[in-house]
CSV table of C-alpha atoms in Angstrom, one decimal:
chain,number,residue,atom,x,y,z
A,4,UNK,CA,-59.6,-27.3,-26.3
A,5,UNK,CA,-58.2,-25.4,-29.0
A,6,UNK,CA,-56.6,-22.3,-26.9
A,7,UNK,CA,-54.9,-24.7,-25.4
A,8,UNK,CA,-52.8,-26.3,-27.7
A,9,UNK,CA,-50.6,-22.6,-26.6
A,10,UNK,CA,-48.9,-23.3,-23.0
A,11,UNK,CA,-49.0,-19.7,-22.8
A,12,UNK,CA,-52.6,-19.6,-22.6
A,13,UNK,CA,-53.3,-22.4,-20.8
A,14,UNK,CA,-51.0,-21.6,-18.3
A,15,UNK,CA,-52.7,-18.5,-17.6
A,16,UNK,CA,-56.2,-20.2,-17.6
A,17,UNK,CA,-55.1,-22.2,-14.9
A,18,UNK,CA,-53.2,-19.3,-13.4
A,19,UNK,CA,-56.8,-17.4,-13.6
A,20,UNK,CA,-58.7,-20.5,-12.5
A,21,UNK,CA,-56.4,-21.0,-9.5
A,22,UNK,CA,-56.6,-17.4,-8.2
A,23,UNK,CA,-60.8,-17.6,-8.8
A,24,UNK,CA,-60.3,-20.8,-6.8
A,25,UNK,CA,-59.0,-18.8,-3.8
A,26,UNK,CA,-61.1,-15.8,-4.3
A,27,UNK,CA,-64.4,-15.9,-5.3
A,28,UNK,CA,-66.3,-12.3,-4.0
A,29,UNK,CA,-65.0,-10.1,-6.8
A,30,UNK,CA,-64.7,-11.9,-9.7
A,31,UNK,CA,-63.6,-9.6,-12.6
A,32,UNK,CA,-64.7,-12.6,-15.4
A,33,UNK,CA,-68.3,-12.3,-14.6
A,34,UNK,CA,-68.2,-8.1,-15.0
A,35,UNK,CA,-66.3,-8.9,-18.4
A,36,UNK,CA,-69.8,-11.3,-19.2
A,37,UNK,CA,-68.1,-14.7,-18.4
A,38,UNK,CA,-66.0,-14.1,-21.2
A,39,UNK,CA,-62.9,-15.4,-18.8
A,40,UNK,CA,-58.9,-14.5,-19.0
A,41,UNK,CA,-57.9,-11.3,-21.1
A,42,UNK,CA,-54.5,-12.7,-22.7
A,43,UNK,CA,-52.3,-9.6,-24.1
A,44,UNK,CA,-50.4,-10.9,-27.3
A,45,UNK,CA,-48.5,-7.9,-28.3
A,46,UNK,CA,-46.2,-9.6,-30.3
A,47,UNK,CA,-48.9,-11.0,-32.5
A,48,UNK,CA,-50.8,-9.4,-35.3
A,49,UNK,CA,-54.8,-10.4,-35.9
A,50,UNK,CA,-54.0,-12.0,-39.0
A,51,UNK,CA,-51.7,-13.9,-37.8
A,52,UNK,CA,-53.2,-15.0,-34.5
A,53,UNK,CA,-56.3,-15.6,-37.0
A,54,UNK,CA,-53.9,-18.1,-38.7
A,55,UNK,CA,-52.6,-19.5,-35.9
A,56,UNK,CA,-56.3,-20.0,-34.5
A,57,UNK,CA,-57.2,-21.7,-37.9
A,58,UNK,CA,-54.0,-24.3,-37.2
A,59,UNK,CA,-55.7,-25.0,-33.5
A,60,UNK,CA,-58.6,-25.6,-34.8
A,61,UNK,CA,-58.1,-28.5,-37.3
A,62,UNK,CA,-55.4,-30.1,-35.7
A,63,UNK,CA,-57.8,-30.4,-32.2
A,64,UNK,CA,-60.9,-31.0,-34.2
A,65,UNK,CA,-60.4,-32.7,-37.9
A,66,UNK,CA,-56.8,-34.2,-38.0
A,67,UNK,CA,-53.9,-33.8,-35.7
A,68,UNK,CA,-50.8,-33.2,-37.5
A,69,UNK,CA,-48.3,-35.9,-38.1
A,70,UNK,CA,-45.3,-35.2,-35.3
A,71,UNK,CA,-42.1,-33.3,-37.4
A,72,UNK,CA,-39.0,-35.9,-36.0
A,73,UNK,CA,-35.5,-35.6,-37.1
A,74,UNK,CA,-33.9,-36.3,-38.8
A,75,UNK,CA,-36.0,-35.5,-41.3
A,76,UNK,CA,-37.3,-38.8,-43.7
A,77,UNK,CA,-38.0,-35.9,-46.6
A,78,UNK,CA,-37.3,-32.2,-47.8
A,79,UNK,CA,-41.0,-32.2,-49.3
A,80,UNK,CA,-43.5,-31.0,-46.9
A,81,UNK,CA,-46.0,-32.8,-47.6
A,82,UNK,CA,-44.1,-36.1,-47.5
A,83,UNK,CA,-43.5,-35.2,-44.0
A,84,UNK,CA,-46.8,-33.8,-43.0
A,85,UNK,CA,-50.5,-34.5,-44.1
A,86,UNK,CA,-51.3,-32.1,-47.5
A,87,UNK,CA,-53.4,-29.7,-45.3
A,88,UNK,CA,-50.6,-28.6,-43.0
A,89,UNK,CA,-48.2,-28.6,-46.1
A,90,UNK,CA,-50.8,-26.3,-48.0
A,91,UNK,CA,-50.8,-24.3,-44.7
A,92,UNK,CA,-47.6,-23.4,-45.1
A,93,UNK,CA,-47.6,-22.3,-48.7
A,94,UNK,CA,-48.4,-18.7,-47.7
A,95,UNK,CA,-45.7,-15.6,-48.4
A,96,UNK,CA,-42.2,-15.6,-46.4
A,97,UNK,CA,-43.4,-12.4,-44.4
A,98,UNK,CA,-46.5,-14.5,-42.8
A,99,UNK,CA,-44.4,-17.3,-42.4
A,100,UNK,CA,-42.2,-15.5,-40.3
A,101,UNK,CA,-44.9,-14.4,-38.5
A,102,UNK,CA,-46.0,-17.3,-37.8
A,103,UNK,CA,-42.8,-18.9,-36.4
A,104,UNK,CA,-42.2,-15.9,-34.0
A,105,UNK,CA,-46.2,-16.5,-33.3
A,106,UNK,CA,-45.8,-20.3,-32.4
A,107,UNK,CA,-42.8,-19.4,-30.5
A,108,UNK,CA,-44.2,-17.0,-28.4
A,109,UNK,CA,-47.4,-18.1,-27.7
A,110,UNK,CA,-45.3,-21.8,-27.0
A,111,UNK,CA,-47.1,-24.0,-29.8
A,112,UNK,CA,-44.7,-26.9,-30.4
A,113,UNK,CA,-46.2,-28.1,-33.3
A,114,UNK,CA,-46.9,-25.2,-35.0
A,115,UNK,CA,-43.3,-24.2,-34.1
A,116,UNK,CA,-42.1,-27.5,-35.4
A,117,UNK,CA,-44.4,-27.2,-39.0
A,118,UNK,CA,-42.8,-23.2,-39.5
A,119,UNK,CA,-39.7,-24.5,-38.5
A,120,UNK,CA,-39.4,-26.9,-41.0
A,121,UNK,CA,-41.3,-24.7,-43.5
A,122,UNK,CA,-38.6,-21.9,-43.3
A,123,UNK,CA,-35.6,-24.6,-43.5
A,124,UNK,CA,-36.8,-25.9,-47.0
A,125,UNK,CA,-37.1,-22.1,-48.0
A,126,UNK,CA,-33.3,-21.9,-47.2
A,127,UNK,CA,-32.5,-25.2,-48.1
A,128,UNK,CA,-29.6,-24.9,-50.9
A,129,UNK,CA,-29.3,-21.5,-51.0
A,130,UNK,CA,-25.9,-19.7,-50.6
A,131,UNK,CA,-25.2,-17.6,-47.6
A,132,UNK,CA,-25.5,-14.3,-49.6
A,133,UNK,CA,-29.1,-16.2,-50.7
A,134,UNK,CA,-29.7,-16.6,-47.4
A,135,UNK,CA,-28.9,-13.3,-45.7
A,136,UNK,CA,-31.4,-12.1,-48.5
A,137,UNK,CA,-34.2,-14.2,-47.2
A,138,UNK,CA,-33.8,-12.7,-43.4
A,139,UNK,CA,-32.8,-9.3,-44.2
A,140,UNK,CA,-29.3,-9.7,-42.7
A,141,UNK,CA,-26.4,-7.3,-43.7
A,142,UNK,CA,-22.9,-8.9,-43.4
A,143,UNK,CA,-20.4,-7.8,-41.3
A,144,UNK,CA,-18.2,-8.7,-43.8
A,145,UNK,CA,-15.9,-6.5,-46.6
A,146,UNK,CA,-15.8,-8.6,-49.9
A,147,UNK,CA,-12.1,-8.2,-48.7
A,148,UNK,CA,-12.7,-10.4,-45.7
A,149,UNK,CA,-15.4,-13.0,-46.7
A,150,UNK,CA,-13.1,-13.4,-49.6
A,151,UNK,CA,-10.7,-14.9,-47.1
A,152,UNK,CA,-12.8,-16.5,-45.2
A,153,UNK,CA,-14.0,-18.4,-48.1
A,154,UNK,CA,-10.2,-19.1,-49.1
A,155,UNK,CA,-9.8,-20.5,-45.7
A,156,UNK,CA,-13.1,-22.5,-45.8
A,157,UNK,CA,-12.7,-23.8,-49.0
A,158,UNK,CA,-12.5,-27.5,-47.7
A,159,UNK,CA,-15.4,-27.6,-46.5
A,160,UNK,CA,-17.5,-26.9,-49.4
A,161,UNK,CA,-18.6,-28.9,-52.1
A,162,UNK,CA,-16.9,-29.7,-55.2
């Protein structure tokens, strides 16, 4: 089913459906109207589990996605992946975040995999100060210091 493409939710289903298993005179799913296992997601926002709910769906019922190996055989998405899951993707960097941390928590490999690889062709080329832009990251650093650092480093960068 689509719920559980997540581990996390299908291992509480089968955590529910073994306790109902073992105790059947007050079952709490039937008061609820059958409606089964309340699943708190508290790191996830509607919109996005709405998104990720829309990602179950088609890959369990129109098209499962093409499995994300490495090394990667492309930088283009969609060379990768059929055009639906790259055009999934193609949303703004704040969802996509979202997203990863969703697919993470709620243990979605796939999804995981596609945000994954979504978020390292956003970085891809991009220059450390670039890249601490993209994730909101202040550097420890004093120009002072990563100007050393990069004197020390200079080897390993490209001509």
């Amino acid at each position: 089913s689509v719920a559980k493409m997540s581990a996390l939710v299908e291992t509480t289903i089968d955590d529910e459906d073994d306790e109902d298993d073992e105790d059947d005179e007050d079952d709490e799913n039937e008061e609820n109207g059958g409606g089964g296992a309340e699943i708190p997601l508290p790191n996830v926002k509607g919109a996005v589990l709405a998104k990720v709910i829309e990602y179950c769906t088609h890959y369990t019922n129109v098209e499962e996605m093409t499995a994300i190996s490495t090394p990667l055989k492309s930088s283009k998405i969609e060379e990768v992946v059929q055009q639906w899951y790259a055009d999934y993707v193609k949303v703004e960097q704040v969802l996509l975040f979202e997203l990863v941390t969703a697919a993470n928590f709620m243990d979605i490999k796939p999804l995981l995999d596609l945000t994954c690889f979504a978020v390292a062709v956003l970085i891809k080329g991009k220059s450390a100060e670039e890249i601490r832009k993209i994730f909101n990251i202040s550097s420890d650093f004093t120009p002072e210091d990563e100007a050393q650092v990069r004197e020390e480093n200079k080897w390993c960068e490209k001509p």
